[in-house]
Amino acid sequence: MTVRIGTFNTENLFRRPTAFRLADPAKREEVLGDFAQLVGLLDHAVYTDQDKQEIARIVEKHRAYDIDPKNPPPIYVNQSRPGKDSGLFKTTGTGKNTRVEVTAKGRAAWSGWAELGQDDLDLDVVRNTGRVVSEVDADILLTAEVEDRLTLERFNTQVLAGALGRRPYPYNLLIDGNDPRGIDIGILSRHPITSVRSHIFDTDPERPEDRLFSRDCPEFEIRLDGTPLVILGNHLKSKFHDDPELRLAQAKRVAEIYRAALERSPHVMVAGDLNDDPDSEAAAVLRDTGLRDVMSHHSYRGVPGTHGECRSERDKLDYLLLPPPLWQEVQHVGLETRGIFADGIKSFDTVTSKTNAASDHAALYVDLDL
């Protein structure tokens, strides 16, 4: 059985506030202005009658009471404890006839917050991301920089299956990591994901009070016909506000996790964005375990980099590292660069600038005979 495994830093799988999708700048500013006013009113210790009238007006105007994934409101009031004596408001009527009555006496009388409504994934840039994923058509694809599992699922169903008409993945998984921006590591698979082990709580040996991984190093176990496959997903410390010592410590821990995983299966691979080139100490630590980079396989004939212009190994940040048993099963290695907009890169016809590029990373993949 031939299995294609890939890794792709999607860079932009995030839902966006619906207000930012409005083509009319005046309407966009109106929503943002109402949102700012609402947040200010909700923070009042005591709600006057005038406060209550304004809160109700804004909530009604923007359907801020509504939960509708197909038509999300531009503003939403999340009441964590809705109810007669614990919520902010109650509603009567339905649809356009919905009326809001503010029942809370002040900020301390209810739990929750106001937020900008999030829209679905149908921006041109995300469709280009989907085009890369569709062209690679991996059986198992590790994804970096994804907001959450529901975003990954929406990308799967609304972009891959909906907008592009490709077959969706039956399995996807993501665990929230340590990055406060919400850029996490996920996986799409056509084979059952039987387990996942997270390492978000691992601590930095030099700074025990700090978490080690910038995101996580999840161990995804995939059930194939024979021996289970374990993929260690990575997105190591970036070079923005660089900290090479932290990246090296992360790589050393990945090496330890890899060796421990070998006790469960000989088919363990390390994948993802290591944010460092092949000559770096971090990459060397992983090679010292016996892992080998698929781009060094004789079947690979592409450019040396995976990021930006991809011209040299200094542009290589993304890796699929295989243990000896899997190295023997390599049939083909490829790199999909057409989602990038950069000098020397032949892009998809729908990628016309950096703003609508699928990513500034290429998607790397390998075909294995398993």
Coordinates of C-alpha atoms in Angstrom, one line a residue:
M1 CA 0.0 0.0 0.0
T2 CA 1.4 3.4 -1.0
V3 CA 0.8 6.1 1.6
R4 CA 1.5 9.8 0.9
I5 CA 2.5 11.8 3.9
G6 CA 3.0 15.5 3.9
T7 CA 3.7 18.6 6.0
F8 CA 2.5 22.1 5.2
N9 CA 2.7 25.3 7.2
T10 CA -0.6 26.7 6.1
E11 CA 0.2 30.1 7.7
N12 CA -3.4 31.4 7.4
L13 CA -6.0 28.9 8.6
F14 CA -7.7 31.4 10.9
R15 CA -11.3 32.5 10.9
R16 CA -11.6 36.3 10.5
P17 CA -14.2 38.7 12.0
T18 CA -17.1 39.2 9.7
A19 CA -16.7 43.0 10.0
F20 CA -13.3 42.8 8.2
R21 CA -15.0 41.0 5.3
L22 CA -17.3 43.9 4.6
A23 CA -16.5 45.5 1.2
D24 CA -18.0 48.9 2.2
P25 CA -15.5 50.7 4.6
A26 CA -18.4 52.8 6.1
K27 CA -20.3 49.7 7.1
R28 CA -17.1 48.1 8.5
E29 CA -16.5 51.2 10.6
E30 CA -20.1 51.2 11.7
V31 CA -19.8 47.7 13.1
L32 CA -16.5 48.4 14.8
G33 CA -17.8 51.6 16.3
D34 CA -20.9 49.9 17.6
F35 CA -18.7 47.1 19.0
A36 CA -16.5 49.6 20.8
Q37 CA -19.5 51.3 22.3
L38 CA -21.1 48.0 23.4
V39 CA -17.9 46.9 25.1
G40 CA -17.7 50.2 26.9
L41 CA -21.3 50.1 28.1
L42 CA -21.0 46.5 29.3
D43 CA -18.2 47.5 31.6
H44 CA -20.3 49.9 33.6
A45 CA -20.6 48.9 37.2
V46 CA -24.3 49.9 37.1
Y47 CA -26.5 49.9 34.0
T48 CA -28.7 53.0 33.8
D49 CA -32.0 52.8 31.9
Q50 CA -30.2 54.6 29.0
D51 CA -27.4 52.1 29.1
K52 CA -29.9 49.3 28.9
Q53 CA -31.6 50.9 25.9
E54 CA -28.3 51.3 24.0
I55 CA -27.1 47.8 24.8
A56 CA -30.4 46.4 23.6
R57 CA -30.4 48.5 20.5
I58 CA -26.9 47.4 19.5
V59 CA -27.6 43.7 20.3
E60 CA -30.8 43.8 18.2
K61 CA -29.2 45.7 15.3
H62 CA -26.3 43.2 14.9
R63 CA -28.1 40.0 16.0
A64 CA -25.6 39.8 18.8
Y65 CA -27.8 37.1 20.5
D66 CA -27.8 34.8 17.5
I67 CA -25.8 31.6 17.0
D68 CA -25.9 30.8 13.3
P69 CA -22.7 29.1 11.8
K70 CA -24.1 29.7 8.3
N71 CA -24.8 33.4 8.9
P72 CA -22.8 34.5 11.9
P73 CA -23.6 37.9 13.3
P74 CA -20.9 40.7 13.1
I75 CA -21.1 41.1 16.9
Y76 CA -21.9 38.4 19.4
V77 CA -22.5 38.6 23.2
N78 CA -21.3 35.4 24.7
Q79 CA -23.3 34.8 27.9
S80 CA -21.5 32.0 29.8
R81 CA -24.4 31.7 32.3
P82 CA -27.6 32.8 30.5
G83 CA -30.7 32.8 32.6
K84 CA -33.2 34.9 34.5
D85 CA -30.8 36.0 37.3
S86 CA -27.4 35.3 35.7
G87 CA -27.6 36.5 32.1
L88 CA -27.3 40.0 30.5
F89 CA -30.6 40.0 28.6
K90 CA -33.6 38.0 27.5
T91 CA -35.2 37.8 24.1
T92 CA -38.7 37.6 22.8
G93 CA -39.9 37.0 19.3
T94 CA -38.0 35.4 16.4
G95 CA -36.1 36.5 13.3
K96 CA -36.5 40.2 12.5
N97 CA -39.1 40.5 15.2
T98 CA -36.6 39.6 18.0
R99 CA -36.6 42.0 20.8
V100 CA -34.0 42.3 23.6
E101 CA -34.5 43.3 27.2
V102 CA -31.5 43.9 29.3
T103 CA -32.1 42.3 32.7
A104 CA -28.7 42.6 34.4
K105 CA -28.3 45.5 36.8
G106 CA -24.6 45.9 36.1
R107 CA -21.3 44.2 35.1
A108 CA -21.1 42.1 38.2
A109 CA -24.6 40.7 37.6
W110 CA -23.7 38.5 34.6
S111 CA -20.8 36.4 33.2
G112 CA -19.6 36.8 29.7
W113 CA -18.3 39.2 27.1
A114 CA -18.8 40.7 23.7
E115 CA -16.8 39.6 20.7
L116 CA -16.6 40.2 17.0
G117 CA -18.4 37.4 15.1
Q118 CA -16.2 35.0 13.2
D119 CA -16.9 34.1 9.6
D120 CA -16.3 31.0 7.6
L121 CA -13.2 30.2 5.5
D122 CA -13.9 31.4 2.0
L123 CA -11.3 34.1 1.4
D124 CA -9.3 33.8 -1.8
V125 CA -6.1 33.2 0.2
V126 CA -7.6 30.2 2.0
R127 CA -8.9 28.8 -1.3
N128 CA -5.3 29.0 -2.5
T129 CA -4.2 27.1 0.6
G130 CA -6.9 24.5 -0.3
R131 CA -5.5 24.3 -3.8
V132 CA -2.1 23.4 -2.5
V133 CA -3.6 20.7 -0.2
S134 CA -5.7 19.4 -3.1
E135 CA -2.7 19.2 -5.5
V136 CA -0.6 17.3 -2.9
D137 CA -3.5 15.1 -2.1
A138 CA -1.7 13.5 0.9
D139 CA -3.2 10.6 2.7
I140 CA -1.9 12.1 5.9
L141 CA -1.0 15.8 6.1
L142 CA 0.5 17.6 9.1
T143 CA -0.6 21.2 9.3
A144 CA 1.1 24.0 11.1
E145 CA -0.5 27.4 12.0
V146 CA -4.1 26.4 12.4
E147 CA -6.4 28.2 14.8
D148 CA -8.3 25.3 16.2
R149 CA -9.9 22.0 15.3
L150 CA -13.2 23.5 14.2
T151 CA -11.3 25.8 11.8
L152 CA -9.5 22.7 10.4
E153 CA -12.8 21.0 10.0
R154 CA -14.4 24.0 8.2
F155 CA -11.4 24.1 5.9
N156 CA -11.9 20.4 5.3
T157 CA -15.6 20.6 4.5
Q158 CA -16.1 24.1 3.2
V159 CA -12.9 24.7 1.2
L160 CA -11.6 21.3 0.2
A161 CA -15.0 19.6 -0.3
G162 CA -17.2 22.7 -0.9
A163 CA -15.3 25.3 -2.9
L164 CA -12.9 23.0 -4.6
G165 CA -15.0 19.9 -4.9
R166 CA -12.3 17.6 -3.6
R167 CA -12.9 14.6 -1.2
P168 CA -12.7 15.7 2.4
Y169 CA -10.6 14.0 5.0
P170 CA -12.6 11.7 7.3
Y171 CA -10.3 12.4 10.2
N172 CA -8.7 15.5 11.6
L173 CA -7.3 16.4 15.0
L174 CA -5.7 19.3 16.8
I175 CA -4.9 20.1 20.4
D176 CA -4.5 23.7 21.5
G177 CA -0.9 24.5 22.1
N178 CA 1.1 27.1 24.0
D179 CA 1.2 29.9 21.5
P180 CA -1.0 32.8 22.7
R181 CA -1.8 33.7 19.1
G182 CA -3.6 30.4 18.7
I183 CA -1.4 29.0 15.9
D184 CA -1.4 25.2 16.5
I185 CA -0.4 21.9 15.0
G186 CA -3.1 19.8 13.4
I187 CA -3.4 16.7 11.2
L188 CA -5.7 15.6 8.3
S189 CA -5.9 11.9 7.6
R190 CA -7.6 9.4 5.5
H191 CA -6.6 6.7 8.0
P192 CA -8.0 6.5 11.6
I193 CA -6.2 8.6 14.2
T194 CA -6.1 6.2 17.1
S195 CA -4.4 8.3 19.7
V196 CA -2.6 11.6 20.4
R197 CA -0.1 12.4 23.1
S198 CA 0.5 16.1 23.8
H199 CA 3.7 17.7 25.2
I200 CA 2.4 21.2 26.0
F201 CA 3.3 20.8 29.6
D202 CA 7.0 19.9 29.0
T203 CA 9.2 22.5 30.7
D204 CA 12.4 24.1 29.6
P205 CA 15.4 22.5 31.3
E206 CA 17.1 25.8 31.6
R207 CA 14.0 27.7 32.7
P208 CA 11.8 25.2 34.6
E209 CA 9.1 27.8 35.2
D210 CA 8.6 28.1 31.4
R211 CA 6.9 25.7 28.9
L212 CA 9.4 24.2 26.5
F213 CA 7.5 24.0 23.3
S214 CA 6.4 27.2 21.5
R215 CA 3.4 25.3 20.3
D216 CA 3.5 21.6 21.1
C217 CA 5.0 18.3 19.9
P218 CA 1.9 16.1 19.5
E219 CA 2.4 12.4 18.9
F220 CA -0.3 11.4 16.4
E221 CA -0.7 7.6 16.1
I222 CA -2.3 6.5 12.8
R223 CA -3.7 3.1 12.2
L224 CA -2.6 1.6 8.9
D225 CA -3.0 -2.0 7.6
G226 CA 0.0 -3.2 9.5
T227 CA 2.4 -1.5 11.9
P228 CA 1.0 1.8 13.4
L229 CA 2.6 5.0 12.2
V230 CA 3.5 7.7 14.8
I231 CA 4.0 11.2 13.5
L232 CA 5.7 13.8 15.8
G233 CA 4.3 17.2 14.7
N234 CA 6.6 20.2 15.2
H235 CA 6.6 24.0 14.8
L236 CA 9.8 25.0 16.7
K237 CA 10.7 28.5 17.9
S238 CA 10.7 31.0 15.0
K239 CA 13.6 33.2 14.1
F240 CA 11.4 36.3 14.9
H241 CA 12.9 37.5 18.2
D242 CA 15.3 34.6 17.7
D243 CA 16.2 32.3 20.5
P244 CA 18.4 29.5 19.0
E245 CA 19.1 28.0 22.4
L246 CA 15.4 27.5 23.0
R247 CA 15.0 26.0 19.5
L248 CA 17.9 23.6 20.3
A249 CA 16.4 22.6 23.6
Q250 CA 13.1 21.9 21.8
A251 CA 14.9 19.7 19.2
K252 CA 16.7 17.8 22.0
R253 CA 13.3 17.0 23.6
V254 CA 11.9 16.0 20.2
A255 CA 14.8 13.6 19.9
E256 CA 13.9 12.1 23.3
I257 CA 10.3 11.8 22.4
Y258 CA 11.2 10.1 19.2
R259 CA 13.4 7.5 20.9
A260 CA 10.6 6.8 23.4
A261 CA 8.1 6.4 20.6
L262 CA 10.3 3.8 18.9
E263 CA 9.5 1.5 21.8
R264 CA 5.9 1.5 20.6
S265 CA 6.5 1.3 16.9
P266 CA 9.4 1.2 14.5
H267 CA 7.5 3.5 12.2
V268 CA 8.0 6.9 13.9
M269 CA 8.7 10.1 11.9
V270 CA 9.3 13.7 12.8
A271 CA 7.5 16.3 10.6
G272 CA 6.8 20.0 10.5
D273 CA 8.4 23.4 10.5
L274 CA 11.7 23.3 12.4
N275 CA 12.4 27.0 11.7
D276 CA 16.1 26.2 11.0
D277 CA 18.3 25.1 8.1
P278 CA 19.9 21.6 7.7
D279 CA 23.3 22.9 9.0
S280 CA 21.8 24.1 12.3
E281 CA 22.4 22.5 15.6
A282 CA 18.7 21.8 16.0
A283 CA 18.6 19.8 12.8
A284 CA 21.9 18.0 13.7
V285 CA 20.4 16.8 17.0
L286 CA 17.6 15.1 15.2
R287 CA 19.9 13.6 12.5
D288 CA 22.0 12.1 15.3
T289 CA 19.1 9.9 16.2
G290 CA 19.3 8.2 12.8
L291 CA 16.5 10.2 11.3
R292 CA 17.0 11.2 7.6
D293 CA 15.5 14.1 5.7
V294 CA 13.4 13.0 2.7
M295 CA 14.8 15.9 0.6
S296 CA 18.2 14.1 0.7
H297 CA 16.7 11.0 -0.9
H298 CA 17.8 10.3 -4.4
S299 CA 14.2 10.4 -5.7
Y300 CA 14.0 14.1 -4.9
R301 CA 14.8 16.4 -7.8
G302 CA 13.3 19.8 -6.6
V303 CA 14.6 23.1 -5.3
P304 CA 16.7 23.0 -2.0
G305 CA 14.5 25.2 0.1
T306 CA 10.9 25.1 1.4
H307 CA 10.3 28.7 2.3
G308 CA 10.3 32.0 0.4
E309 CA 12.2 31.8 -2.8
C310 CA 13.4 28.2 -2.0
R311 CA 16.7 28.9 -3.7
S312 CA 19.1 27.5 -1.1
E313 CA 19.2 25.3 1.9
R314 CA 19.0 28.5 4.0
D315 CA 15.4 28.7 2.8
K316 CA 14.7 25.2 4.1
L317 CA 12.6 25.2 7.2
D318 CA 10.2 22.2 6.7
Y319 CA 11.1 18.6 7.2
L320 CA 9.9 15.0 6.9
L321 CA 12.4 13.0 8.9
L322 CA 12.3 9.2 8.5
P323 CA 13.7 6.3 10.6
P324 CA 15.7 3.6 8.8
P325 CA 12.8 1.2 8.4
L326 CA 10.8 3.9 6.6
W327 CA 13.7 5.2 4.6
Q328 CA 13.9 1.9 2.8
E329 CA 10.2 2.3 1.7
V330 CA 10.5 5.7 0.0
Q331 CA 9.2 5.7 -3.5
H332 CA 9.0 9.4 -4.3
V333 CA 9.6 12.8 -2.7
G334 CA 8.0 16.0 -3.9
L335 CA 7.6 19.7 -3.0
E336 CA 4.6 21.8 -4.0
T337 CA 5.8 25.4 -4.3
R338 CA 3.0 27.0 -6.5
G339 CA 1.2 28.4 -3.5
I340 CA 4.1 30.8 -2.8
F341 CA 4.4 34.2 -4.4
A342 CA 8.1 35.0 -4.7
D343 CA 10.8 35.7 -7.3
G344 CA 11.7 32.6 -9.3
I345 CA 8.6 30.7 -8.2
K346 CA 6.0 29.7 -10.8
S347 CA 2.8 30.2 -8.8
F348 CA -0.8 29.1 -9.4
D349 CA -2.7 31.5 -11.7
T350 CA -4.8 32.4 -8.6
V351 CA -1.7 33.4 -6.6
T352 CA -1.0 37.0 -7.8
S353 CA 0.5 38.6 -4.7
K354 CA 1.9 38.0 -1.3
T355 CA -1.5 38.9 0.1
N356 CA -3.4 36.1 -1.6
A357 CA -0.5 33.5 -1.5
A358 CA -1.4 30.2 0.0
S359 CA 1.6 30.5 2.3
D360 CA 5.2 31.5 2.2
H361 CA 6.0 27.8 2.8
A362 CA 5.9 25.0 0.3
A363 CA 4.2 21.7 1.1
L364 CA 6.6 18.8 1.4
Y365 CA 5.5 15.2 0.8
V366 CA 6.8 11.6 0.5
D367 CA 5.3 8.4 -0.9
L368 CA 6.0 5.3 1.2
D369 CA 5.4 1.7 0.4
L370 CA 3.7 0.5 3.6

